[in-house]
mmCIF file of C-alpha atoms in Angstrom:
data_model
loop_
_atom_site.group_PDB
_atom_site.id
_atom_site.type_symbol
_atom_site.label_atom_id
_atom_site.label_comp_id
_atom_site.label_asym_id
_atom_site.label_seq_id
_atom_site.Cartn_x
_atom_site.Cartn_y
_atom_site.Cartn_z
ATOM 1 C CA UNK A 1 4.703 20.333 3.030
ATOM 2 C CA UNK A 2 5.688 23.012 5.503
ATOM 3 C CA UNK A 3 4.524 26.377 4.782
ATOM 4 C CA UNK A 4 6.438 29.945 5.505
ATOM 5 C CA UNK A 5 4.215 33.042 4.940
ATOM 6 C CA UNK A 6 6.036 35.867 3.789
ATOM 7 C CA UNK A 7 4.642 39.413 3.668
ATOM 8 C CA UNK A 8 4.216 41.252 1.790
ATOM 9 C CA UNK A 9 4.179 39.998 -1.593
ATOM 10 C CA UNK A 10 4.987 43.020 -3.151
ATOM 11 C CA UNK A 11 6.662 46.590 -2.242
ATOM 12 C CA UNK A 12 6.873 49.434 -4.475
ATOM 13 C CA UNK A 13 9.260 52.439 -3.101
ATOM 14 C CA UNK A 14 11.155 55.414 -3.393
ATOM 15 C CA UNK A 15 15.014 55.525 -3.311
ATOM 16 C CA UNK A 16 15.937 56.611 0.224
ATOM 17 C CA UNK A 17 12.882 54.775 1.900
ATOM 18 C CA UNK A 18 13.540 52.261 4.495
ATOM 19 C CA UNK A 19 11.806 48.879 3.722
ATOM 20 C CA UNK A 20 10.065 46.016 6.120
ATOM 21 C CA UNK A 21 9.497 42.050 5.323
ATOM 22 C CA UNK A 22 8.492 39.153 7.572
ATOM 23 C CA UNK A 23 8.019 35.584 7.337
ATOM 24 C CA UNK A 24 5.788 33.784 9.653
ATOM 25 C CA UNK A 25 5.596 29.622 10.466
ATOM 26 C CA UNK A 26 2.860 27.731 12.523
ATOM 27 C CA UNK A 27 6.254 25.184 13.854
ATOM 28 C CA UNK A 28 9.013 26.201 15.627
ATOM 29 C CA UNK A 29 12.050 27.115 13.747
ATOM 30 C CA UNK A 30 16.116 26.868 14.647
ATOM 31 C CA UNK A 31 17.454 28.501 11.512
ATOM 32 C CA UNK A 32 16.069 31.373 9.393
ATOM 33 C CA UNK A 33 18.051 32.633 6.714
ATOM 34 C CA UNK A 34 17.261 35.472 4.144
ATOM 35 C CA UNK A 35 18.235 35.336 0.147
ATOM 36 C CA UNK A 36 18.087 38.406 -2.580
ATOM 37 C CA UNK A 37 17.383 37.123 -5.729
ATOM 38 C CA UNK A 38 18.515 39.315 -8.684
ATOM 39 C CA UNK A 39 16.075 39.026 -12.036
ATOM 40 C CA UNK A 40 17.577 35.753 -13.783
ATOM 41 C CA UNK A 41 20.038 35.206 -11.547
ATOM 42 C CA UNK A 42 19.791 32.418 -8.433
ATOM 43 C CA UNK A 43 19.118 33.960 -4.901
ATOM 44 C CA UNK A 44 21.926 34.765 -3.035
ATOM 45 C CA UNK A 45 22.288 34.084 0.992
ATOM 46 C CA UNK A 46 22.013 37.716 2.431
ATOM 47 C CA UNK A 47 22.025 36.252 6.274
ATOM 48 C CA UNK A 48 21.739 33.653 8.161
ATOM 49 C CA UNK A 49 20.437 33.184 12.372
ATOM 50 C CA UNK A 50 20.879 30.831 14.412
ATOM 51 C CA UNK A 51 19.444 31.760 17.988
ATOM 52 C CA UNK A 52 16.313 33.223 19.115
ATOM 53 C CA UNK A 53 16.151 36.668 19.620
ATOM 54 C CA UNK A 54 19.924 37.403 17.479
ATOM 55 C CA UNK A 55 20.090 40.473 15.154
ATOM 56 C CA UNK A 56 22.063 40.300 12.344
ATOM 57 C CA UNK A 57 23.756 43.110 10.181
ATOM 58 C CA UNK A 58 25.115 43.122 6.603
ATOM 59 C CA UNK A 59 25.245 46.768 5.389
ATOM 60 C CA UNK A 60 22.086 47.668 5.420
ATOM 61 C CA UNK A 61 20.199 44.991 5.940
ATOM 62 C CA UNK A 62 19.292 43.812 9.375
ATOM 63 C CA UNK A 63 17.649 40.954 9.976
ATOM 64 C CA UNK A 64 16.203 39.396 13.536
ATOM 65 C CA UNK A 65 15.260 35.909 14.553
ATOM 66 C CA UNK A 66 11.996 35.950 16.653
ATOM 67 C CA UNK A 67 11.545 35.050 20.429
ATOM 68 C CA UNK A 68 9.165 32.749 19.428
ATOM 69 C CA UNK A 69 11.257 30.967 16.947
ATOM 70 C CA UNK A 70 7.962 31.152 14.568
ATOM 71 C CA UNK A 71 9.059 34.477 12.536
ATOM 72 C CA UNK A 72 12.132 36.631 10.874
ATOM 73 C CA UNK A 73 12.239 40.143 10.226
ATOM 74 C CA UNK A 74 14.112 41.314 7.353
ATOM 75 C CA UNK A 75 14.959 45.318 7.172
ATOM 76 C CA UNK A 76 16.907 47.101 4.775
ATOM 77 C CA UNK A 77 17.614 51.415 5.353
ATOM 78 C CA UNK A 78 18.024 53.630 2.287
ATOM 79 C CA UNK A 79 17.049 52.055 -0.371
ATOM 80 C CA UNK A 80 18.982 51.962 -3.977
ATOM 81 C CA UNK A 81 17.840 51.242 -7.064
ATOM 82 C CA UNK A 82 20.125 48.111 -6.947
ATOM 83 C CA UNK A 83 17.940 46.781 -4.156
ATOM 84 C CA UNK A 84 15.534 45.806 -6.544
ATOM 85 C CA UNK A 85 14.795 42.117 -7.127
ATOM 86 C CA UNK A 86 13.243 39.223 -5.025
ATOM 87 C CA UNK A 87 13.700 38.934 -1.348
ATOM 88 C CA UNK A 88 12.867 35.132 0.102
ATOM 89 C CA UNK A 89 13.343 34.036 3.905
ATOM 90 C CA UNK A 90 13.972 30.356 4.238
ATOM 91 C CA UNK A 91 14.045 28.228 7.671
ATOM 92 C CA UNK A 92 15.140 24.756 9.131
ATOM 93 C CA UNK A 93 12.008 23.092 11.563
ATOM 94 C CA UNK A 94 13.458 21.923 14.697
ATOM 95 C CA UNK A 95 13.492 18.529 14.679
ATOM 96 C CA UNK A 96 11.828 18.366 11.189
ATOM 97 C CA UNK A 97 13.255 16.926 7.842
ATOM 98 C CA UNK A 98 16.220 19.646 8.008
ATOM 99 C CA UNK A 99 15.612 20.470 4.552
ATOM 100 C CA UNK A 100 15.265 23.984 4.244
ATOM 101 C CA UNK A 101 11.857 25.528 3.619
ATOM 102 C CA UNK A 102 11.466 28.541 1.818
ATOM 103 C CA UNK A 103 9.113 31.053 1.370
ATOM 104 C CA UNK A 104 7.130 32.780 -1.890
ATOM 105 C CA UNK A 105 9.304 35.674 -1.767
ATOM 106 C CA UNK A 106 8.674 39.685 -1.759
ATOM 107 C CA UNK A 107 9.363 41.487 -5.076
ATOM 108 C CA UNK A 108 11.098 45.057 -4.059
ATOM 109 C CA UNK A 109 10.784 47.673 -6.914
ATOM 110 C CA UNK A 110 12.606 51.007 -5.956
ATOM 111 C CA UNK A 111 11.834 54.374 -7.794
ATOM 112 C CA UNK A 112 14.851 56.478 -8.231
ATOM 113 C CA UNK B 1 37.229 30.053 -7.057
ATOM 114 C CA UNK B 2 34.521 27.590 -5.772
ATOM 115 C CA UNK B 3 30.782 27.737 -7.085
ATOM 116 C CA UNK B 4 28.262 25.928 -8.511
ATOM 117 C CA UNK B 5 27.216 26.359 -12.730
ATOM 118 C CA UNK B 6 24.118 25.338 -14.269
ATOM 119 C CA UNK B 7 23.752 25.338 -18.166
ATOM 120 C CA UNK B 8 22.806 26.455 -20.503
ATOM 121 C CA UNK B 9 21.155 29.698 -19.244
ATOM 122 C CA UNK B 10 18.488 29.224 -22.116
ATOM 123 C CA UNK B 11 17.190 25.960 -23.340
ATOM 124 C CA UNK B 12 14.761 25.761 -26.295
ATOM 125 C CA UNK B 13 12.376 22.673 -26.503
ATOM 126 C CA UNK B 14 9.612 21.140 -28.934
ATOM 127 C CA UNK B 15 6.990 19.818 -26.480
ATOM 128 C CA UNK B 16 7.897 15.971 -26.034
ATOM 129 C CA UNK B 17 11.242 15.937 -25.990
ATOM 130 C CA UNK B 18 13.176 15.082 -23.115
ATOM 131 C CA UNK B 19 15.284 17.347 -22.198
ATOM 132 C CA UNK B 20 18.674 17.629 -19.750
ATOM 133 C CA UNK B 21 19.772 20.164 -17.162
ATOM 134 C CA UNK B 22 23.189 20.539 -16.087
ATOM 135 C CA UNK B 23 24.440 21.271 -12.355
ATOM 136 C CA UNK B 24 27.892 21.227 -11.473
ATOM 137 C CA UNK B 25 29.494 22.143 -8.170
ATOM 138 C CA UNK B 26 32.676 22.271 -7.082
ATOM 139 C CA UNK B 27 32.377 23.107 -2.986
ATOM 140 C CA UNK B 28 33.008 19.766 -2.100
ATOM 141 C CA UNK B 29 29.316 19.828 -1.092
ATOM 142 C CA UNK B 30 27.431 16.424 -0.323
ATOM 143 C CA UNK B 31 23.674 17.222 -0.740
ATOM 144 C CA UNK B 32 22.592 18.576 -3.796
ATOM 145 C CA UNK B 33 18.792 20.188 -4.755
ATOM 146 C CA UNK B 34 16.880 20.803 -8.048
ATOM 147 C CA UNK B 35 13.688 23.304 -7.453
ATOM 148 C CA UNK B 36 11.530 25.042 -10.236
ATOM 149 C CA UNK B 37 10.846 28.909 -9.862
ATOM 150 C CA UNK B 38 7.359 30.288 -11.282
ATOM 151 C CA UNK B 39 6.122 33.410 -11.114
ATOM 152 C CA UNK B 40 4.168 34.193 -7.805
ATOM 153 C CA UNK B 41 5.149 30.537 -7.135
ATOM 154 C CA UNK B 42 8.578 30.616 -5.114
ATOM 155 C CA UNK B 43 10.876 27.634 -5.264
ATOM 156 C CA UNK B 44 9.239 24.073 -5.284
ATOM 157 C CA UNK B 45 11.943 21.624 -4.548
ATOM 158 C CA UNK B 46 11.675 18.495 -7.502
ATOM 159 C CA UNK B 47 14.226 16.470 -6.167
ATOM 160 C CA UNK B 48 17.223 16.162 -3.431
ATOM 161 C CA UNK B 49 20.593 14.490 -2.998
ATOM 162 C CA UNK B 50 22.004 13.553 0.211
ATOM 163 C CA UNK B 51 24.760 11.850 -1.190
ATOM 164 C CA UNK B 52 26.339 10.216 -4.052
ATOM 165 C CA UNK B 53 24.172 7.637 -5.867
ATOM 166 C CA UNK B 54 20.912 8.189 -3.364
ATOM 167 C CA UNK B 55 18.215 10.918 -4.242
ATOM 168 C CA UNK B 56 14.995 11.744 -2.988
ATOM 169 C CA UNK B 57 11.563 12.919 -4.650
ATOM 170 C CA UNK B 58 10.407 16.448 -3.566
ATOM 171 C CA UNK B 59 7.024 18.191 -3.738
ATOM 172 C CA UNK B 60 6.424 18.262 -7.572
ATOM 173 C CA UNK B 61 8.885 15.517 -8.804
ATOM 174 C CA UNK B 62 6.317 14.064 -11.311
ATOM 175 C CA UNK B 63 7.666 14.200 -14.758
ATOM 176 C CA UNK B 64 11.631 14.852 -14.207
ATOM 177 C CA UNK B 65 14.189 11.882 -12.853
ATOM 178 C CA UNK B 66 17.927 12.887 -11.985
ATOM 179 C CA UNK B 67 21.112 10.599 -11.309
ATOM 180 C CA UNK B 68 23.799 11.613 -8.998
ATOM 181 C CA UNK B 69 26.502 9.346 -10.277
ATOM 182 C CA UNK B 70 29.009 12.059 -9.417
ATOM 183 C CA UNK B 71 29.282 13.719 -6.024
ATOM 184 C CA UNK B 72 30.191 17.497 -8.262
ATOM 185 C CA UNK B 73 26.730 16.505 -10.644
ATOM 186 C CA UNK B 74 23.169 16.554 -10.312
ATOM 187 C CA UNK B 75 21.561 17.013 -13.869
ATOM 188 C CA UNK B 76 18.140 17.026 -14.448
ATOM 189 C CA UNK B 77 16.279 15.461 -16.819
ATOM 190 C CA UNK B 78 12.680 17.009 -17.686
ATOM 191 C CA UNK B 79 10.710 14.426 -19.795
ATOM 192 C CA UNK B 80 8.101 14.745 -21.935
ATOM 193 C CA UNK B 81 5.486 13.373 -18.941
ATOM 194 C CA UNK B 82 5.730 16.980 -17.456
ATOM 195 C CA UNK B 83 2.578 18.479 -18.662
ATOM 196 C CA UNK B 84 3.938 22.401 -17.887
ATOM 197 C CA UNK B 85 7.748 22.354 -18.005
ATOM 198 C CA UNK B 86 8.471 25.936 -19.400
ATOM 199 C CA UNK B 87 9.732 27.397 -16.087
ATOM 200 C CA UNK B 88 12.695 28.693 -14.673
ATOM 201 C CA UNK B 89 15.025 25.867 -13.038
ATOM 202 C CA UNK B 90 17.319 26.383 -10.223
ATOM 203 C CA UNK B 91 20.232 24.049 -8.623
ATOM 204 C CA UNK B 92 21.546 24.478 -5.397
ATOM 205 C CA UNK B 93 23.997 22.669 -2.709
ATOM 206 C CA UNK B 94 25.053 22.784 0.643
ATOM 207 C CA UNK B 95 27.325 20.642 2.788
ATOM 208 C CA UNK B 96 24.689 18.899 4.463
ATOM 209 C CA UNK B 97 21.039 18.663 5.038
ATOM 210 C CA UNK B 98 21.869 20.558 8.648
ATOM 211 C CA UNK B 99 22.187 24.153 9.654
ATOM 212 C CA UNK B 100 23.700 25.231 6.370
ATOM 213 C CA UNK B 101 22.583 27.594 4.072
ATOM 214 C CA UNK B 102 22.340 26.742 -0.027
ATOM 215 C CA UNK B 103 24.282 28.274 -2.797
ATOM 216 C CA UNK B 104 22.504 28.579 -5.829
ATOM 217 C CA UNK B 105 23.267 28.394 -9.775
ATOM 218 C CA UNK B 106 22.550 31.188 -11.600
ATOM 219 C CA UNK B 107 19.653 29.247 -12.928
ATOM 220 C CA UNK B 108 18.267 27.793 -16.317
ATOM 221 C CA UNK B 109 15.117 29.008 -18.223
ATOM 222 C CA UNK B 110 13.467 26.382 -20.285
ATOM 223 C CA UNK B 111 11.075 27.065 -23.158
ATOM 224 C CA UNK B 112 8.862 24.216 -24.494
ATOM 225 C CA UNK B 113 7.891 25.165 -27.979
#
């Protein structure tokens, strides 16, 4: 099936340090959307885009939909311990199956 | 308020059992979506729902079968055919396959003993 590479897999930080995640795709994309999955718990939508090139705010998170429509930036500013958890990116292929796709998630541990 | 519930939260199982996952929702959502969560693995869909009585297989739908009798339910049946079934098991829903996000359960972790 379709494939979403997210980077990195893993990110160890201090509280107060500003954190960077992407996802990638080899197709074309019209929706990317970002989840925070808390340990045991189901993810949670954190944003969604809709149009190439749109950033996105929610607190501190700000997330951007690529110009090329192949990638999604996910950034969060002063990080918390309650950051912590999994981060995935998901997307919708234009003109695919319009299932979402999803990918293998980045595990954020902060260090108070 | 609306949501969707999975349960129980922990399931115990001797290996060859079947065994039966709940999903309820209550968004009035049409398309419903079972995926299993392993370490390092992300979420691998196992089987979708457009709509009431229809469902579709997903990447790794060997060894489970679902009904969707109900437009609220979705359960999930994991049978004894899956060779690797301890995993944790997510539901999700949205109101349609198109340019809408999913809300999740808070999940199910099943144990096979």
């Amino acid at each position: 099936g379709q494939q979403l590479n997210q980077s990195p897999q893993s990110m160890f930080i201090q509280e107060g340090e500003d954190v960077s995640m992407n996802c990638t795709s080899s197709s074309i994309f019209n929706t990317w959307l970002w989840y925070k999955q808390d340990p045991g718990e189901g993810p949670v939508l954190l944003i969604a885009l809709y149009k190439a090139g749109e950033l996105t705010s929610n607190g501190r998170l700000t997330a951007q939909f690529g110009t090329t429509r192949k990638d999604s930036f996910l950034n969060i500013s002063a990080s918390i311990p309650s950051d912590v958890g999994i981060y995935f990116c998901a997307g919708r292929t234009q003109g695919g199956s319009e299932k979402l796709v999803f990918g293998k998630g980045t595990k954020l541990t902060v260090n108070p | 308020d609306g949501g969707i519930t999975q349960s129980p939260k922990y399931l115990f199982r001797k290996e060859g059992q079947n065994v039966t996952l709940s999903c309820e929702q209550n968004l009035n959502h049409d398309a419903m979506y079972w995926y299993r969560q392993d370490p390092g693995q992300g979420l691998r869909l196992i089987y979708y729902s457009q709509i009431v009585n229809d469902f579709q297989k997903g990447d790794i739908a060997e060894g489970y079968s679902v009904s969707r009798e109900k437009k609220e339910s979705f359960p999930l049946t994991v049978t004894s055919a899956q060779k690797n079934p301890t995993a944790f098991y997510l539901c999700a829903s949205s109101r349609g396959l198109s340019n809408y996000g999913y809300t999740f359960g808070s999940g199910t972790r099943l144990t096979v003993v």
